[in-house]
CSV table of C-alpha atoms in Angstrom, one decimal:
chain,number,residue,atom,x,y,z
A,15,MET,CA,29.7,-119.5,18.1
A,16,SER,CA,30.6,-121.4,15.0
A,17,LEU,CA,27.7,-123.1,13.2
A,18,ILE,CA,30.0,-124.9,10.8
A,19,GLU,CA,33.7,-125.3,11.0
A,20,ALA,CA,36.3,-127.0,8.8
A,21,GLN,CA,39.8,-127.8,9.9
A,22,ASP,CA,42.5,-128.8,7.4
A,23,LEU,CA,39.8,-130.2,5.0
A,24,THR,CA,41.1,-132.2,2.0
A,25,VAL,CA,38.8,-133.7,-0.6
A,26,ARG,CA,39.8,-136.1,-3.5
A,27,LEU,CA,37.5,-136.8,-6.4
A,28,ASP,CA,38.5,-139.5,-8.9
A,29,GLY,CA,42.0,-139.6,-7.4
A,30,ASN,CA,42.5,-135.9,-7.8
A,31,GLU,CA,42.9,-133.6,-4.9
A,32,VAL,CA,40.3,-130.9,-5.4
A,33,LEU,CA,40.6,-129.2,-2.0
A,34,THR,CA,43.8,-129.1,0.1
A,35,GLY,CA,44.1,-128.1,3.8
A,36,VAL,CA,41.0,-125.8,3.9
A,37,SER,CA,40.2,-124.3,7.3
A,38,MET,CA,37.2,-122.0,7.7
A,39,ARG,CA,34.1,-121.3,9.8
A,40,VAL,CA,30.7,-119.7,9.6
A,41,LYS,CA,29.5,-118.0,12.8
A,42,ALA,CA,25.9,-117.1,13.8
A,43,GLY,CA,24.5,-114.2,11.8
A,44,GLU,CA,27.3,-113.5,9.4
A,45,ILE,CA,27.4,-113.5,5.6
A,46,VAL,CA,30.4,-115.4,4.2
A,47,THR,CA,31.1,-115.5,0.5
A,48,ILE,CA,33.4,-118.1,-1.1
A,49,LEU,CA,34.8,-116.7,-4.3
A,50,GLY,CA,36.8,-118.4,-6.9
A,51,PRO,CA,37.2,-119.2,-10.6
A,52,ASN,CA,35.4,-122.1,-12.2
A,53,GLY,CA,36.9,-125.4,-11.1
A,54,SER,CA,38.3,-123.9,-7.9
A,55,GLY,CA,36.4,-126.4,-5.7
A,56,LYS,CA,33.7,-124.0,-4.4
A,57,SER,CA,30.7,-126.4,-4.8
A,58,THR,CA,32.9,-129.3,-3.6
A,59,LEU,CA,33.6,-127.3,-0.4
A,60,LEU,CA,29.9,-126.7,0.2
A,61,ARG,CA,29.1,-130.4,-0.3
A,62,ALA,CA,31.9,-131.4,2.0
A,63,LEU,CA,30.6,-129.0,4.7
A,64,LEU,CA,27.1,-130.5,4.3
A,65,GLY,CA,28.5,-134.0,4.8
A,66,ILE,CA,27.6,-135.1,1.3
A,67,LEU,CA,31.2,-135.8,0.2
A,68,PRO,CA,33.7,-137.9,2.1
A,69,LEU,CA,36.9,-136.2,3.3
A,70,ALA,CA,40.3,-137.5,2.5
A,71,ALA,CA,41.6,-135.6,5.5
A,72,GLY,CA,40.5,-133.0,8.1
A,73,VAL,CA,37.4,-132.6,10.2
A,74,VAL,CA,34.0,-130.8,9.6
A,75,THR,CA,32.2,-129.8,12.8
A,76,ARG,CA,28.5,-128.7,12.7
A,77,ALA,CA,26.6,-127.3,15.6
A,78,LYS,CA,24.4,-129.9,17.3
A,79,GLY,CA,21.0,-130.1,15.6
A,80,LEU,CA,22.0,-127.5,13.0
A,81,ARG,CA,19.1,-126.5,10.7
A,82,VAL,CA,20.3,-125.8,7.2
A,83,GLY,CA,18.5,-124.2,4.3
A,84,TYR,CA,20.0,-125.1,0.9
A,85,VAL,CA,19.5,-123.2,-2.4
A,86,PRO,CA,21.2,-125.2,-5.2
A,87,GLN,CA,23.0,-123.8,-8.1
A,88,ARG,CA,20.3,-125.0,-10.5
A,89,LEU,CA,17.4,-127.3,-10.1
A,90,ALA,CA,16.2,-128.9,-13.3
A,91,VAL,CA,12.4,-129.0,-13.5
A,92,ASP,CA,10.8,-130.8,-16.4
A,93,ARG,CA,8.5,-128.1,-17.9
A,94,THR,CA,6.0,-130.7,-18.9
A,95,LEU,CA,5.7,-132.0,-15.4
A,96,PRO,CA,2.6,-130.5,-13.6
A,97,MET,CA,3.9,-129.1,-10.4
A,98,THR,CA,2.5,-126.0,-8.8
A,99,VAL,CA,4.7,-123.7,-6.6
A,100,ARG,CA,2.4,-124.5,-3.7
A,101,ARG,CA,2.9,-128.3,-4.1
A,102,PHE,CA,6.7,-127.8,-4.5
A,103,LEU,CA,6.9,-126.0,-1.2
A,104,SER,CA,5.4,-129.1,0.5
A,105,LEU,CA,8.2,-131.4,-0.8
A,106,PRO,CA,9.3,-133.3,1.2
A,107,VAL,CA,7.7,-131.9,4.3
A,108,ARG,CA,4.1,-130.7,4.1
A,109,VAL,CA,3.5,-127.1,5.1
A,110,GLY,CA,0.3,-125.3,5.8
A,111,ASP,CA,-1.2,-122.6,3.4
A,112,PRO,CA,-0.5,-119.7,5.8
A,113,GLU,CA,3.1,-120.7,6.2
A,114,ALA,CA,3.6,-121.2,2.5
A,115,ALA,CA,1.9,-117.8,1.7
A,116,ALA,CA,4.1,-116.1,4.3
A,117,ALA,CA,7.3,-117.6,2.8
A,118,LEU,CA,6.4,-116.5,-0.7
A,119,ALA,CA,5.5,-113.0,0.5
A,120,ARG,CA,8.8,-112.8,2.4
A,121,VAL,CA,10.8,-113.4,-0.8
A,122,GLY,CA,8.8,-111.0,-2.9
A,123,VAL,CA,6.6,-113.4,-5.0
A,124,PRO,CA,3.3,-113.5,-3.1
A,125,ASP,CA,1.2,-114.3,-6.2
A,126,VAL,CA,2.9,-117.4,-7.6
A,127,ALA,CA,1.4,-120.2,-5.4
A,128,ALA,CA,-0.9,-121.5,-8.1
A,129,ARG,CA,1.6,-121.1,-11.0
A,130,GLN,CA,3.4,-124.1,-12.5
A,131,MET,CA,7.1,-124.3,-11.6
A,132,GLY,CA,8.0,-124.6,-15.3
A,133,GLU,CA,6.4,-121.3,-16.1
A,134,LEU,CA,8.4,-119.2,-13.7
A,135,SER,CA,11.0,-116.7,-14.8
A,136,GLY,CA,14.6,-117.3,-13.6
A,137,GLY,CA,14.3,-114.7,-10.8
A,138,GLN,CA,10.9,-116.1,-9.6
A,139,PHE,CA,12.3,-119.6,-9.6
A,140,GLN,CA,15.3,-118.7,-7.4
A,141,ARG,CA,13.0,-116.9,-5.0
A,142,VAL,CA,10.7,-119.9,-4.7
A,143,LEU,CA,13.8,-122.1,-4.0
A,144,LEU,CA,14.8,-119.5,-1.3
A,145,ALA,CA,11.2,-119.6,0.2
A,146,ARG,CA,11.4,-123.4,0.4
A,147,ALA,CA,14.8,-123.2,2.1
A,148,LEU,CA,13.4,-120.6,4.6
A,149,LEU,CA,10.5,-122.9,5.6
A,150,ALA,CA,13.0,-125.0,7.6
A,151,ARG,CA,13.7,-122.0,9.8
A,152,PRO,CA,17.4,-122.5,9.1
A,153,GLN,CA,20.2,-121.2,11.3
A,154,VAL,CA,22.4,-121.1,8.2
A,155,LEU,CA,21.4,-120.6,4.5
A,156,ILE,CA,23.8,-122.2,2.0
A,157,LEU,CA,23.6,-120.8,-1.5
A,158,ASP,CA,25.5,-122.3,-4.4
A,159,GLU,CA,25.8,-119.6,-7.1
A,160,PRO,CA,22.1,-118.9,-6.6
A,161,THR,CA,21.9,-116.1,-9.3
A,162,GLN,CA,23.5,-118.0,-12.2
A,163,GLY,CA,21.5,-117.1,-15.3
A,164,LEU,CA,20.0,-113.9,-13.9
A,165,ASP,CA,20.8,-110.5,-15.4
A,166,GLN,CA,22.7,-108.0,-13.2
A,167,PRO,CA,19.7,-106.1,-11.9
A,168,GLY,CA,18.0,-109.5,-11.0
A,169,GLU,CA,21.3,-110.6,-9.3
A,170,ALA,CA,21.6,-107.4,-7.3
A,171,ALA,CA,17.9,-107.6,-6.2
A,172,PHE,CA,18.4,-111.3,-5.1
A,173,TYR,CA,21.4,-110.4,-3.0
A,174,ARG,CA,19.6,-107.4,-1.4
A,175,LEU,CA,16.8,-109.9,-0.5
A,176,ILE,CA,19.4,-112.2,1.1
A,177,GLU,CA,20.7,-109.3,3.2
A,178,GLU,CA,17.1,-108.4,4.3
A,179,VAL,CA,16.4,-111.9,5.3
A,180,ARG,CA,19.6,-112.0,7.4
A,181,ARG,CA,18.8,-108.7,9.0
A,182,GLU,CA,15.2,-109.8,9.9
A,183,THR,CA,15.9,-113.4,11.0
A,184,GLY,CA,19.5,-113.4,12.1
A,185,VAL,CA,20.2,-116.4,9.8
A,186,ALA,CA,23.9,-116.9,8.8
A,187,VAL,CA,24.6,-117.1,5.1
A,188,LEU,CA,27.3,-119.1,3.3
A,189,MET,CA,27.3,-118.5,-0.4
A,190,VAL,CA,29.4,-119.4,-3.4
A,191,SER,CA,30.0,-117.1,-6.3
A,192,HIS,CA,32.4,-116.6,-9.2
A,193,ASP,CA,31.1,-113.1,-9.7
A,194,LEU,CA,32.7,-110.6,-7.3
A,195,HIS,CA,31.0,-107.3,-7.9
A,196,VAL,CA,27.4,-108.0,-7.0
A,197,VAL,CA,28.3,-110.1,-3.9
A,198,MET,CA,30.5,-107.6,-2.2
A,199,ALA,CA,28.0,-105.3,-0.6
A,200,ALA,CA,26.3,-108.1,1.3
A,201,SER,CA,29.4,-110.0,2.5
A,202,ASP,CA,30.9,-109.6,6.0
A,203,ARG,CA,33.8,-111.9,5.0
A,204,VAL,CA,35.1,-113.2,1.7
A,205,ILE,CA,37.1,-116.4,1.3
A,206,CYS,CA,39.1,-116.6,-2.0
A,207,LEU,CA,39.4,-120.2,-3.0
A,208,ASN,CA,41.5,-122.0,-5.7
A,209,GLY,CA,41.9,-125.5,-4.4
A,210,HIS,CA,43.1,-123.9,-1.1
A,211,ILE,CA,42.4,-120.6,0.6
A,212,CYS,CA,44.3,-117.9,-1.2
A,213,CYS,CA,43.2,-115.0,1.0
A,214,GLU,CA,40.5,-114.2,3.4
A,215,GLY,CA,39.1,-111.1,5.1
A,216,THR,CA,36.6,-108.3,4.5
A,217,PRO,CA,35.7,-107.5,0.9
A,218,ARG,CA,38.1,-104.5,0.8
A,219,VAL,CA,41.0,-106.5,2.1
A,220,VAL,CA,40.4,-109.4,-0.3
A,221,SER,CA,39.9,-107.2,-3.3
A,222,THR,CA,43.3,-105.6,-2.9
A,223,ALA,CA,45.2,-108.8,-2.0
A,224,PRO,CA,47.8,-109.8,-4.6
A,225,GLU,CA,46.5,-113.4,-4.4
A,226,TYR,CA,43.0,-112.2,-5.4
A,227,ARG,CA,44.3,-110.1,-8.3
A,228,ALA,CA,46.4,-113.0,-9.5
A,229,LEU,CA,43.2,-115.1,-9.9
A,230,PHE,CA,40.8,-112.4,-11.1
A,231,GLY,CA,43.0,-109.7,-12.6
A,232,LEU,CA,42.0,-106.0,-12.4
A,233,GLY,CA,39.1,-106.1,-14.8
A,234,THR,CA,36.4,-105.9,-12.0
A,235,GLN,CA,37.9,-103.0,-10.2
A,236,GLY,CA,35.5,-100.4,-11.7
A,237,ALA,CA,32.4,-102.4,-10.9
A,238,LEU,CA,33.9,-103.5,-7.6
A,239,ALA,CA,34.1,-99.9,-6.4
A,240,LEU,CA,30.3,-99.7,-6.5
A,241,TYR,CA,29.9,-102.6,-4.1
A,242,GLN,CA,32.7,-102.1,-1.6
A,243,HIS,CA,31.8,-101.6,2.0
A,244,VAL,CA,32.0,-98.1,3.5
A,245,HIS,CA,34.2,-98.4,6.5
A,246,ASP,CA,34.8,-96.0,9.4
A,247,HIS,CA,38.2,-97.7,10.1
A,248,GLU,CA,41.2,-98.9,8.2
A,249,HIS,CA,42.3,-102.5,7.6
A,250,GLY,CA,45.7,-104.0,7.4
A,251,HIS,CA,47.0,-105.8,4.3
A,252,GLY,CA,45.5,-109.1,2.9
A,253,HIS,CA,46.9,-112.3,4.2
A,254,SER,CA,47.7,-115.4,2.3
A,255,GLY,CA,47.0,-119.0,3.3
A,256,GLY,CA,44.8,-120.7,5.8
A,257,HIS,CA,42.3,-119.6,8.4
A,258,HIS,CA,42.6,-116.3,10.2
A,259,ASP,CA,40.8,-116.0,13.5
A,260,HIS,CA,42.2,-112.6,14.0
A,261,HIS,CA,40.0,-111.0,11.3
A,262,ASP,CA,37.7,-109.4,13.8
A,263,HIS,CA,36.3,-106.2,12.4
A,264,ALA,CA,34.5,-103.2,13.8
A,265,GLU,CA,30.9,-102.5,12.9
A,266,HIS,CA,30.4,-101.1,9.5
A,267,ASP,CA,27.7,-99.7,7.2
A,268,HIS,CA,27.0,-101.1,3.8
A,269,ALA,CA,27.0,-99.1,0.7
A,270,HIS,CA,23.9,-99.9,-1.3
A,271,HIS,CA,23.8,-99.2,-5.0
A,272,ASP,CA,20.8,-100.0,-7.1
A,273,HIS,CA,21.1,-100.7,-10.8
A,274,ALA,CA,19.3,-98.7,-13.4
């Protein structure tokens, strides 16, 4: 079942067409990564799917009563503003101490409840944002470049955490990134965006597609090899253009690689 689906979505901002004819969907339990260079419309697509931006054309369908957990690209917190992590977790909906403690433990920062938000490291801050998103018991987590500003080991650890959360809760994940190589191990499906969908498929299919290479070049190939899925089957060639319902894939194992 699709949790969110877009059909021929077009968005204009200040008279400019930022997205044109985008069709895609997120099904229950899958991890979908939207990949594209800066200015390719990735954040715009998320906001359109969430209903925050008006559509110039097309339709977005969300499952009835869909619960969404959202982790923004960055959240500016005034470091002089007194706000503990515990209090932040109760905005805007108050949560009990046991629930807050469980959410922080789940994301690997069990001891930060009494700390000030402004004192957290970048990685701790992102994990607190994730904890807050998980308190809504979401059916889909939407993450907008959630590891921006983290170093590569921190980035890899955050994506492993996302994968664990998906495995334990069954939540679907839709995330945006401009950084291919850390994302790959976690993704079931990758959508390459540049104002329209250039190509779509499993990480391996997308990474070898000429449309992908035209956007990203070959520079990430060495790093990419670390994160590609290990498959017990072969895929066909990448496809250009729109939405491909026929990308159904057999079960696969993930290759996990820790950074030194």
